[in-house]
Amino acid sequence: MESLNAKHSSLFLAIFLLLSALANAKLHEHEFVVQATPVKRLCNTHNAITVNGQLPGPTLEVNNGDTLAIRVTNKAQYNLTIHWHGVRQIRTGWADGPEFVTQCPIRPGESYTYRFTIEGQEGTLWWHAHSSWLRATVYGAIIIHPREGRPYPFPKPHRDSFLLLGEWWDANPIDVVREATRTGGAPNISDAFTINGQPGDLYKCSSQDTFIVPIDSGETNLLRVINAALNQPLFFTVANHQMVVVGADASYLKPFTTNVLMLGPGQTTDVLITGDQPPSKYYMAARAYQSAQNAPFDNTTTTAILQYKSAPCPAKGVSIKPLMPNLPAYNDTNTVTSFSKSFRSPRRVEVPTEIDESLFFTISLGLNNCPPNFGSSQCQGPNGTRFTASMNNESFVLPNNISILQALHHGIPGVFTTDFPANPPVKFDYTGNVSRSLWQPVPGTKAYKLKFGSRVQIVLQDTSIVTPENHPIHLHGYDFYIVAQGFGNFDPKKDTSKFNLVDPPMRNTVAVPVNGWAVIRFVADNPGAWIMHCHLDVHITWGLATVLVVENGFGELEALEPPPEDLPLC
Ligand code: C2O
């Protein structure tokens, strides 16, 4: 009797705790109206596709544990989906967003409500369109504060700001990608980078609207930096101020000090910055990290201004120029390497050590020979070819009339196959001089199947086909540990011993070193169809992607939820 009572009271306590946690968790409802909006940048006005007429789009600010319901109404002329980049979407794959992977696009005039809960993630994520190149202007920040009533693992910042680094074309970005697809060549490079939608003082017609970040002497503020650019890894630095990195991709890190960040598209980095300099104005600047060879790139610099509240007012008619920081050289890979080697989890973490699935994926660009029925205007890649890209020699093609997740859930055959290779079909000197015969991958819609709960390791190996390049590889539905990275060809004999299985950083996007490799590990505990792709949009356009299909486990709690009723029709 006694013990039964004890059991009962602990059960009641558990229920009480659960209910009070649920009572604190909030539901955030938003309306996103996607529409063409006149936007003036670099002296010209374009009809940009925006959310609610804003660029960047609305900020989603939540606590860990909260639920979001975002009704997206498509009033633009393009098909559209929205992806909540980095949100784990545990059992809610239907809300993940990539077009033809987890849903069919929201057609013009239609709407769809994305419903999902933030579970165990704190820091900064972001959302963006996941159709064609719409994310050039359809993106915004997701700020995740600690669970209601819980502290940050660092002193509470005085202010909290975010800087969305974007990329702007003085053209319609959809026309830019369509033209590239037509010609087979590389798309036109962008005309500006932006910070919170503004190019900043160094561009024409832009200085009126340069973004200002306020700070006061003695304050320590949290700055959330997000690389939302389409095709360019970026360096970021602040004149005269050090940054203490405390998180990335909504996972905390062991703090370290640096004066420059590098973010691949998709990545976020949270830093603390202290107002310890003479009160004045200081530029915060971002520009390209360009690791590809002989490829044109946007070499312009975007700026915002870190402005002290107590900065002395200039005399009438005099304007003080903010101090400009030094940025690393465009090709400064050494700075990138030492920056990424500083990343550690704050404490010992549980990294899978027994591995069920040991995978090795090559990451390659490629060149297809001009098909016989194509004219020379359609083969404007190097030497009359067309650009392509692949993982393990498979150039990923999206389905076009139903999503992979719907096909998986309803057992519809003929949409995708599950024979994506666990290893490259041919072994070669990946980072050496690769024979031209290996430059043409095979198009297809192949996924790799994983059992629920399997412990996965993936070696991501860059190749020198066309050009080596630092590729930001992003996996949907998961965070993973980056246990090692290096240059050259991954060699299990000598590189395995260097794995950090103690406190590796957790991320959702890994910048795979140029002409090198990275090793990630995770447990496949989230059923669904999850795209893994290079976050340089031009590379997705060319096929640098695959899909991991994770099967359901036992019972409802290990199974994908049923599809929502308003899931867009194909
Ligand atoms: Cu941020 Cu599949 O993307």
Coordinates of C-alpha atoms and ligand atoms in Angstrom, one line a residue:
M1 CA 0.0 0.0 0.0
E2 CA 2.7 2.4 1.1
S3 CA 4.8 1.8 -2.1
L4 CA 1.7 2.1 -4.2
N5 CA 1.0 5.5 -2.7
A6 CA 4.6 6.5 -3.3
K7 CA 4.2 5.3 -6.9
H8 CA 1.1 7.3 -7.3
S9 CA 2.5 10.5 -5.9
S10 CA 5.6 10.3 -8.1
L11 CA 3.2 9.7 -11.1
F12 CA 1.2 12.8 -10.1
L13 CA 4.4 14.8 -9.7
A14 CA 5.5 13.7 -13.2
I15 CA 2.1 14.7 -14.7
F16 CA 2.2 18.0 -12.8
L17 CA 5.6 18.8 -14.2
L18 CA 4.6 17.8 -17.7
L19 CA 1.5 19.9 -17.5
S20 CA 3.3 23.0 -16.1
A21 CA 6.0 22.6 -18.8
L22 CA 3.2 22.5 -21.4
A23 CA 1.5 25.5 -19.8
N24 CA 4.6 27.5 -20.2
A25 CA 5.2 26.4 -23.8
K26 CA 3.5 29.0 -26.0
L27 CA 1.9 28.7 -29.4
H28 CA 3.0 31.4 -31.9
E29 CA 0.7 32.0 -34.8
H30 CA 1.9 33.9 -37.8
E31 CA 0.5 34.9 -41.2
F32 CA 3.1 35.0 -44.0
V33 CA 1.7 36.5 -47.2
V34 CA 4.2 36.0 -50.0
Q35 CA 3.9 38.7 -52.7
A36 CA 5.8 40.8 -55.2
T37 CA 6.9 44.0 -53.6
P38 CA 8.8 46.9 -55.2
V39 CA 12.2 47.1 -53.5
K40 CA 14.8 49.7 -54.3
R41 CA 18.5 48.8 -53.9
L42 CA 21.6 49.9 -55.8
C43 CA 19.6 52.8 -57.3
N44 CA 17.1 50.4 -59.0
T45 CA 13.7 49.1 -58.1
H46 CA 12.8 45.5 -58.6
N47 CA 9.6 43.6 -57.9
A48 CA 11.1 41.3 -55.3
I49 CA 9.1 38.4 -53.8
T50 CA 8.8 39.1 -50.1
V51 CA 6.9 37.9 -47.0
N52 CA 4.4 40.6 -45.8
G53 CA 6.2 43.2 -47.9
Q54 CA 9.4 43.0 -45.7
L55 CA 13.0 42.3 -46.7
P56 CA 14.3 40.5 -44.7
G57 CA 11.0 38.8 -43.8
P58 CA 9.4 38.7 -40.3
T59 CA 11.4 37.5 -37.4
L60 CA 10.2 34.5 -35.4
E61 CA 11.1 34.9 -31.8
V62 CA 10.3 31.9 -29.5
N63 CA 11.5 30.0 -26.5
N64 CA 12.8 26.5 -26.7
G65 CA 9.7 24.2 -26.3
D66 CA 7.3 26.6 -28.1
T67 CA 5.1 25.6 -31.0
L68 CA 4.7 27.6 -34.2
A69 CA 1.8 27.6 -36.7
I70 CA 2.6 29.7 -39.7
R71 CA 0.0 30.1 -42.4
V72 CA 1.8 30.8 -45.7
T73 CA -0.4 32.3 -48.4
N74 CA 1.2 32.4 -51.9
K75 CA 0.2 35.6 -53.7
A76 CA 3.3 35.5 -55.9
Q77 CA 3.4 34.2 -59.5
Y78 CA 5.8 31.3 -58.6
N79 CA 5.3 28.0 -56.9
L80 CA 6.7 28.2 -53.3
T81 CA 7.6 26.4 -50.1
I82 CA 9.2 27.5 -46.9
H83 CA 11.9 25.6 -45.0
W84 CA 12.6 26.3 -41.3
H85 CA 16.4 25.8 -41.6
G86 CA 17.8 23.8 -38.7
V87 CA 14.5 23.0 -37.0
R88 CA 14.6 19.3 -36.2
Q89 CA 11.0 18.7 -37.1
I90 CA 10.8 15.7 -34.9
R91 CA 8.0 13.5 -36.4
T92 CA 6.7 16.6 -38.3
G93 CA 8.6 16.1 -41.6
W94 CA 5.5 17.4 -43.4
A95 CA 6.4 20.9 -42.1
D96 CA 10.0 20.8 -43.3
G97 CA 9.4 22.4 -46.6
P98 CA 11.8 21.5 -49.4
E99 CA 9.8 21.4 -52.6
F100 CA 9.1 17.9 -53.9
V101 CA 11.0 16.3 -51.0
T102 CA 8.4 16.7 -48.1
Q103 CA 5.6 18.5 -49.9
C104 CA 4.4 19.7 -53.3
P105 CA 4.7 23.5 -53.7
I106 CA 2.1 25.9 -52.6
R107 CA 0.6 27.1 -55.9
P108 CA -0.1 30.7 -56.6
G109 CA -3.3 31.6 -54.7
E110 CA -3.1 28.7 -52.3
S111 CA -2.0 28.4 -48.6
Y112 CA -0.5 25.9 -46.2
T113 CA 0.0 26.1 -42.5
Y114 CA 3.4 24.8 -41.2
R115 CA 3.0 23.5 -37.6
F116 CA 6.0 22.4 -35.6
T117 CA 7.6 22.5 -32.1
I118 CA 11.1 23.6 -31.2
E119 CA 12.5 20.7 -29.2
G120 CA 15.8 21.1 -27.4
Q121 CA 17.3 23.8 -29.6
E122 CA 18.5 27.2 -28.4
G123 CA 20.2 30.0 -30.3
T124 CA 19.7 31.1 -33.9
L125 CA 18.1 29.5 -36.9
W126 CA 16.4 31.0 -39.9
W127 CA 13.7 30.3 -42.5
H128 CA 13.8 30.6 -46.2
A129 CA 12.0 29.7 -49.4
H130 CA 13.0 26.2 -50.7
S131 CA 11.9 26.5 -54.3
S132 CA 14.1 27.6 -57.1
W133 CA 16.1 30.7 -56.1
L134 CA 13.3 32.4 -54.2
R135 CA 15.2 32.4 -51.0
A136 CA 17.3 35.3 -52.4
T137 CA 14.5 37.6 -51.0
V138 CA 12.3 35.2 -49.0
Y139 CA 14.1 34.7 -45.7
G140 CA 14.1 35.7 -42.1
A141 CA 15.6 35.0 -38.6
I142 CA 14.4 32.4 -36.0
I143 CA 15.5 33.5 -32.6
I144 CA 15.2 30.8 -29.9
H145 CA 15.6 31.9 -26.3
P146 CA 16.2 29.4 -23.6
R147 CA 13.3 27.4 -22.2
E148 CA 10.9 29.8 -20.3
G149 CA 12.5 30.7 -17.0
R150 CA 15.9 29.1 -17.8
P151 CA 19.1 31.1 -18.1
Y152 CA 21.6 31.4 -21.0
P153 CA 24.9 29.5 -20.3
F154 CA 26.6 32.9 -20.3
P155 CA 25.7 36.2 -18.5
K156 CA 22.4 37.6 -19.8
P157 CA 23.3 40.0 -22.7
H158 CA 22.2 43.6 -22.5
R159 CA 20.9 43.6 -26.0
D160 CA 20.1 40.9 -28.6
S161 CA 20.5 41.6 -32.3
F162 CA 20.8 39.6 -35.4
L163 CA 22.5 40.2 -38.7
L164 CA 21.2 38.4 -41.7
L165 CA 23.8 38.4 -44.4
G166 CA 22.1 38.3 -47.8
E167 CA 23.0 38.4 -51.5
W168 CA 21.4 40.8 -53.9
W169 CA 21.1 40.7 -57.7
D170 CA 20.3 43.9 -59.6
A171 CA 17.9 41.6 -61.6
N172 CA 15.2 39.1 -60.9
P173 CA 17.0 36.1 -59.3
I174 CA 14.5 33.7 -60.8
D175 CA 15.5 35.0 -64.3
V176 CA 19.2 34.6 -63.3
V177 CA 18.8 30.9 -62.5
R178 CA 16.5 30.2 -65.4
E179 CA 19.0 31.7 -67.8
A180 CA 21.8 29.5 -66.3
T181 CA 19.6 26.4 -66.6
R182 CA 18.9 27.3 -70.2
T183 CA 22.5 28.0 -71.2
G184 CA 24.2 25.3 -69.0
G185 CA 26.7 27.9 -67.9
A186 CA 27.4 29.5 -64.5
P187 CA 24.7 32.0 -63.4
N188 CA 25.6 35.7 -63.2
I189 CA 27.3 36.6 -60.0
S190 CA 25.4 38.9 -57.5
D191 CA 25.8 42.6 -57.4
A192 CA 25.9 43.1 -53.6
F193 CA 25.9 41.4 -50.3
T194 CA 23.5 42.8 -47.7
I195 CA 23.2 43.0 -43.9
N196 CA 19.5 42.9 -42.8
G197 CA 18.6 43.7 -46.4
Q198 CA 20.9 46.7 -46.8
P199 CA 24.1 46.7 -48.8
G200 CA 25.6 49.5 -46.8
D201 CA 27.9 52.5 -47.3
L202 CA 30.3 51.1 -49.8
Y203 CA 27.6 50.7 -52.6
K204 CA 25.9 53.3 -54.8
C205 CA 22.6 54.7 -53.5
S206 CA 22.9 52.8 -50.3
S207 CA 24.4 54.8 -47.5
Q208 CA 21.0 56.3 -46.3
D209 CA 19.8 52.9 -45.1
T210 CA 22.9 51.2 -43.7
F211 CA 21.9 49.0 -40.8
I212 CA 22.9 50.3 -37.3
V213 CA 23.7 48.1 -34.4
P214 CA 23.5 50.0 -31.1
I215 CA 25.8 49.4 -28.2
D216 CA 26.7 51.2 -25.0
S217 CA 30.0 51.4 -23.3
G218 CA 30.5 48.5 -20.9
E219 CA 27.6 46.4 -22.3
T220 CA 28.0 42.9 -23.5
N221 CA 25.6 42.1 -26.3
L222 CA 24.5 39.0 -28.2
L223 CA 24.9 39.2 -31.9
R224 CA 23.4 36.5 -34.0
V225 CA 25.1 36.3 -37.4
I226 CA 23.3 34.3 -40.2
N227 CA 24.6 33.6 -43.6
A228 CA 21.5 33.7 -45.8
A229 CA 23.5 34.4 -49.0
L230 CA 22.7 32.1 -52.0
N231 CA 26.1 31.1 -53.2
Q232 CA 28.8 32.6 -51.2
P233 CA 30.6 31.6 -47.9
L234 CA 31.4 34.9 -46.1
F235 CA 33.9 36.3 -43.7
F236 CA 32.5 38.6 -41.0
T237 CA 34.4 41.0 -38.8
V238 CA 34.0 44.1 -36.6
A239 CA 36.5 47.0 -36.5
N240 CA 38.5 47.0 -33.2
H241 CA 36.2 44.5 -31.4
Q242 CA 36.8 40.9 -30.5
M243 CA 33.9 38.4 -30.7
V244 CA 33.3 35.6 -28.2
V245 CA 31.7 32.7 -30.1
V246 CA 29.1 31.0 -27.9
G247 CA 26.9 29.1 -30.3
A248 CA 26.3 28.0 -33.8
D249 CA 23.2 26.5 -35.6
A250 CA 21.2 26.7 -32.4
S251 CA 23.6 24.6 -30.3
Y252 CA 25.8 26.1 -27.7
L253 CA 29.6 26.0 -27.9
K254 CA 32.6 26.2 -25.6
P255 CA 33.2 30.0 -25.8
F256 CA 36.3 31.1 -27.8
T257 CA 37.5 34.5 -28.9
T258 CA 38.1 35.5 -32.5
N259 CA 38.2 38.6 -34.6
V260 CA 36.8 37.0 -37.7
L261 CA 34.0 34.5 -38.5
M262 CA 33.5 32.5 -41.6
L263 CA 30.0 31.2 -42.3
G264 CA 28.9 29.1 -45.2
P265 CA 25.4 29.7 -46.5
G266 CA 23.0 28.1 -44.1
Q267 CA 25.2 28.5 -41.0
T268 CA 24.6 30.8 -38.0
T269 CA 27.0 31.9 -35.4
D270 CA 26.1 33.6 -32.0
V271 CA 28.8 35.9 -30.6
L272 CA 29.1 38.1 -27.6
I273 CA 30.5 41.6 -28.2
T274 CA 31.5 44.0 -25.5
G275 CA 31.5 47.8 -25.7
D276 CA 35.1 48.2 -24.6
Q277 CA 36.3 50.7 -27.2
P278 CA 36.2 54.5 -27.3
P279 CA 32.6 55.6 -28.0
S280 CA 32.3 56.0 -31.8
K281 CA 31.2 54.2 -34.9
Y282 CA 32.8 51.0 -36.1
Y283 CA 32.0 49.1 -39.3
M284 CA 30.9 45.5 -39.2
A285 CA 31.7 44.0 -42.6
A286 CA 31.2 40.9 -44.6
R287 CA 32.7 39.8 -47.9
A288 CA 33.5 36.6 -49.8
Y289 CA 35.5 33.6 -48.8
Q290 CA 36.2 32.2 -52.3
S291 CA 37.8 28.8 -52.4
A292 CA 36.9 27.8 -56.0
Q293 CA 39.5 28.4 -58.6
N294 CA 39.0 30.4 -61.8
A295 CA 35.4 31.1 -60.9
P296 CA 34.1 34.7 -61.0
F297 CA 32.6 35.9 -57.7
D298 CA 31.1 39.0 -56.2
N299 CA 34.1 40.7 -54.5
T300 CA 32.1 43.6 -53.0
T301 CA 31.9 44.3 -49.2
T302 CA 28.7 44.8 -47.2
T303 CA 28.7 46.9 -44.0
A304 CA 26.6 47.7 -41.0
I305 CA 27.6 50.1 -38.2
L306 CA 28.3 49.3 -34.6
Q307 CA 27.3 52.6 -33.0
Y308 CA 28.0 53.6 -29.4
K309 CA 25.0 55.3 -27.8
S310 CA 27.4 57.7 -26.1
A311 CA 29.3 58.5 -29.3
P312 CA 30.1 62.3 -29.4
C313 CA 27.8 64.2 -31.8
P314 CA 29.8 65.5 -34.7
A315 CA 29.9 69.2 -35.3
K316 CA 27.4 70.5 -37.8
G317 CA 28.1 69.5 -41.4
V318 CA 30.9 67.1 -40.3
S319 CA 30.3 63.4 -40.6
I320 CA 32.6 61.0 -38.8
K321 CA 33.5 58.0 -40.9
P322 CA 33.2 54.7 -39.1
L323 CA 36.5 52.8 -38.6
M324 CA 36.9 50.0 -41.2
P325 CA 38.1 46.6 -40.2
N326 CA 40.6 44.4 -42.1
L327 CA 39.1 41.4 -43.7
P328 CA 41.0 38.2 -44.6
A329 CA 42.0 37.8 -48.2
Y330 CA 39.3 36.2 -50.4
N331 CA 41.1 32.9 -50.6
D332 CA 42.4 32.8 -47.0
T333 CA 41.7 29.1 -46.2
N334 CA 44.2 29.2 -43.3
T335 CA 41.9 31.6 -41.4
V336 CA 38.9 29.4 -42.1
T337 CA 40.7 26.3 -40.8
S338 CA 41.9 27.8 -37.6
F339 CA 38.4 29.3 -37.0
S340 CA 36.6 26.0 -37.5
K341 CA 39.1 24.0 -35.4
S342 CA 38.2 26.2 -32.4
F343 CA 34.7 24.7 -32.3
R344 CA 33.9 22.5 -29.3
S345 CA 30.7 21.5 -27.5
P346 CA 30.6 23.2 -24.0
R347 CA 31.0 19.8 -22.3
R348 CA 31.5 16.1 -22.9
V349 CA 28.7 14.9 -25.2
E350 CA 27.3 11.5 -26.2
V351 CA 28.7 10.8 -29.7
P352 CA 27.8 7.5 -31.2
T353 CA 30.9 5.3 -31.0
E354 CA 29.5 2.0 -32.4
I355 CA 28.5 2.8 -36.0
D356 CA 25.8 0.9 -37.9
E357 CA 26.0 2.8 -41.1
S358 CA 29.4 3.9 -42.3
L359 CA 28.9 6.0 -45.4
F360 CA 31.3 7.9 -47.7
F361 CA 29.9 10.6 -50.0
T362 CA 32.0 12.4 -52.6
I363 CA 30.9 16.0 -53.3
S364 CA 31.6 17.0 -56.9
L365 CA 30.9 19.5 -59.6
G366 CA 30.9 18.1 -63.1
L367 CA 30.6 18.9 -66.8
N368 CA 28.2 17.2 -69.1
N369 CA 29.0 16.9 -72.8
C370 CA 26.6 18.8 -74.9
P371 CA 23.7 16.5 -75.8
P372 CA 23.2 15.9 -79.5
N373 CA 19.9 17.7 -79.7
F374 CA 21.2 20.8 -77.9
G375 CA 22.5 23.9 -79.7
S376 CA 25.7 25.7 -78.7
S377 CA 23.6 28.4 -76.9
Q378 CA 22.5 25.7 -74.5
C379 CA 26.0 24.5 -73.8
Q380 CA 27.7 27.6 -72.5
G381 CA 29.7 25.8 -69.8
P382 CA 33.5 25.4 -70.2
N383 CA 34.5 24.1 -73.7
G384 CA 30.9 23.7 -74.8
T385 CA 29.6 21.6 -71.9
R386 CA 26.9 22.1 -69.3
F387 CA 27.5 22.4 -65.6
T388 CA 26.3 19.6 -63.3
A389 CA 27.1 18.4 -59.7
S390 CA 26.7 15.2 -57.7
M391 CA 27.2 13.2 -54.6
N392 CA 28.7 9.8 -55.2
N393 CA 28.4 10.4 -58.9
E394 CA 24.6 10.7 -58.6
S395 CA 23.2 14.1 -59.8
F396 CA 20.0 14.5 -57.8
V397 CA 16.8 15.2 -59.7
L398 CA 13.7 16.3 -57.8
P399 CA 10.4 14.5 -58.6
N400 CA 7.9 16.8 -60.3
N401 CA 4.5 15.6 -59.5
I402 CA 4.6 14.3 -55.9
S403 CA 7.0 14.6 -53.0
I404 CA 9.3 11.9 -51.8
L405 CA 7.8 11.9 -48.3
Q406 CA 4.2 11.4 -49.7
A407 CA 5.5 8.6 -52.0
L408 CA 7.2 7.0 -48.9
H409 CA 4.2 7.4 -46.6
H410 CA 1.6 6.2 -49.1
G411 CA 3.8 3.6 -50.7
I412 CA 3.6 5.1 -54.2
P413 CA 6.1 3.4 -56.5
G414 CA 8.1 5.0 -59.3
V415 CA 8.9 8.3 -57.5
F416 CA 12.4 7.5 -56.1
T417 CA 14.6 4.5 -55.5
T418 CA 16.6 3.6 -52.4
D419 CA 19.8 2.5 -54.1
F420 CA 21.9 5.6 -53.5
P421 CA 25.4 4.1 -53.1
A422 CA 27.0 4.0 -49.6
N423 CA 30.3 4.6 -51.2
P424 CA 31.6 6.2 -54.5
P425 CA 31.0 3.7 -57.3
V426 CA 34.6 4.2 -58.4
K427 CA 37.5 5.0 -56.0
F428 CA 40.0 7.5 -57.4
D429 CA 42.4 10.2 -56.1
Y430 CA 39.5 12.5 -55.1
T431 CA 41.7 15.6 -54.6
G432 CA 44.2 14.9 -57.3
N433 CA 44.2 15.2 -61.1
V434 CA 40.9 13.4 -61.9
S435 CA 40.5 11.8 -65.3
R436 CA 38.0 13.7 -67.5
S437 CA 36.1 10.4 -67.9
L438 CA 34.9 10.8 -64.3
W439 CA 33.4 14.3 -64.7
Q440 CA 30.0 13.3 -66.0
P441 CA 27.7 12.1 -63.2
V442 CA 24.4 10.1 -63.7
P443 CA 21.1 11.9 -63.1
G444 CA 18.5 10.2 -60.9
T445 CA 16.3 10.4 -57.8
K446 CA 18.0 8.0 -55.4
A447 CA 17.7 8.0 -51.6
Y448 CA 19.6 6.1 -49.0
K449 CA 17.5 4.2 -46.5
L450 CA 18.3 4.1 -42.7
K451 CA 16.7 2.0 -40.0
F452 CA 15.2 4.0 -37.1
G453 CA 17.8 4.5 -34.4
S454 CA 20.8 3.5 -36.6
R455 CA 24.1 5.2 -35.7
V456 CA 25.4 6.9 -38.8
Q457 CA 28.8 8.2 -39.8
I458 CA 29.2 10.0 -43.1
V459 CA 32.6 11.0 -44.5
L460 CA 32.0 14.0 -46.8
Q461 CA 34.8 14.2 -49.3
D462 CA 35.4 17.2 -51.6
T463 CA 36.8 16.4 -55.1
S464 CA 38.8 18.5 -57.5
I465 CA 36.5 17.7 -60.4
V466 CA 36.1 21.1 -62.3
T467 CA 37.4 22.8 -59.1
P468 CA 37.8 22.0 -55.5
E469 CA 35.6 24.2 -53.3
N470 CA 34.5 24.6 -49.7
H471 CA 30.9 23.2 -49.8
P472 CA 28.4 23.9 -46.9
I473 CA 26.6 20.6 -46.6
H474 CA 23.3 20.8 -44.8
L475 CA 21.2 17.9 -43.6
H476 CA 17.5 18.5 -42.9
G477 CA 15.8 17.0 -39.8
Y478 CA 19.0 16.5 -37.8
D479 CA 21.8 18.1 -36.0
F480 CA 25.1 16.1 -36.2
Y481 CA 28.5 16.1 -34.5
I482 CA 31.4 17.1 -36.7
V483 CA 34.0 14.7 -35.3
A484 CA 36.9 15.6 -37.7
Q485 CA 37.9 17.5 -40.8
G486 CA 41.1 17.7 -42.8
F487 CA 42.6 18.2 -46.2
G488 CA 43.4 15.8 -49.1
N489 CA 41.7 12.3 -49.3
F490 CA 40.2 10.9 -46.1
D491 CA 42.3 8.0 -44.9
P492 CA 40.6 5.8 -42.3
K493 CA 43.9 4.4 -41.2
K494 CA 45.5 7.6 -40.1
D495 CA 42.5 10.0 -39.7
T496 CA 40.2 7.9 -37.5
S497 CA 42.6 8.3 -34.6
K498 CA 42.1 12.1 -34.8
F499 CA 38.3 12.0 -34.2
N500 CA 37.0 14.1 -31.4
L501 CA 34.6 11.8 -29.7
V502 CA 34.6 13.9 -26.5
D503 CA 33.3 17.3 -27.2
P504 CA 32.8 17.8 -31.0
P505 CA 30.5 20.7 -32.0
M506 CA 26.9 20.0 -33.1
R507 CA 25.7 21.7 -36.2
N508 CA 23.2 21.3 -39.1
T509 CA 25.5 22.6 -41.8
V510 CA 29.2 21.7 -42.1
A511 CA 31.6 23.7 -44.3
V512 CA 33.6 20.8 -45.9
P513 CA 37.2 22.1 -46.4
V514 CA 38.2 22.9 -49.9
N515 CA 40.1 19.9 -51.3
G516 CA 39.4 18.1 -48.0
W517 CA 36.8 16.2 -46.0
A518 CA 34.7 16.3 -42.9
V519 CA 33.2 13.4 -40.8
I520 CA 29.8 13.7 -39.2
R521 CA 28.0 11.4 -36.8
F522 CA 24.3 11.2 -35.7
V523 CA 21.6 8.8 -34.6
A524 CA 18.8 8.4 -37.1
D525 CA 16.0 9.0 -34.6
N526 CA 13.7 11.2 -36.7
P527 CA 11.6 9.3 -39.3
G528 CA 11.0 10.9 -42.6
A529 CA 12.6 11.9 -45.9
W530 CA 15.4 14.3 -45.3
I531 CA 17.3 16.1 -48.0
M532 CA 21.1 16.6 -47.6
H533 CA 22.5 19.1 -50.0
C534 CA 25.1 21.7 -50.7
H535 CA 23.7 25.1 -49.4
L536 CA 25.2 26.9 -52.4
D537 CA 22.0 27.2 -54.3
V538 CA 23.7 27.0 -57.7
H539 CA 25.0 23.6 -56.7
I540 CA 21.5 22.3 -55.7
T541 CA 20.3 23.5 -59.1
W542 CA 23.0 21.3 -60.6
G543 CA 22.1 18.3 -58.5
L544 CA 24.5 18.3 -55.4
A545 CA 22.0 16.6 -53.1
T546 CA 20.6 13.3 -51.9
V547 CA 17.8 12.2 -49.6
L548 CA 18.1 10.1 -46.4
V549 CA 14.9 8.1 -45.9
V550 CA 14.6 7.2 -42.2
E551 CA 12.1 4.5 -41.4
N552 CA 9.6 4.5 -38.6
G553 CA 10.6 2.8 -35.3
F554 CA 8.2 1.1 -32.9
G555 CA 5.0 2.7 -31.9
E556 CA 3.5 6.2 -32.4
L557 CA 6.3 8.0 -30.7
E558 CA 8.8 6.7 -33.2
A559 CA 6.7 7.3 -36.3
L560 CA 6.1 10.1 -38.6
E561 CA 2.8 11.9 -37.9
P562 CA 0.0 11.6 -40.4
P563 CA 0.1 14.3 -43.1
P564 CA -1.8 17.5 -42.3
E565 CA -5.1 17.9 -44.1
D566 CA -4.1 21.1 -45.9
L567 CA -0.9 19.6 -47.3
P568 CA -0.7 21.2 -50.8
L569 CA -2.1 19.0 -53.7
C570 CA 0.2 18.2 -56.5
Ligands
C2O1 CU1 18.6 26.0 -45.6 CU2 17.6 22.7 -47.7 O1 18.1 24.4 -46.6

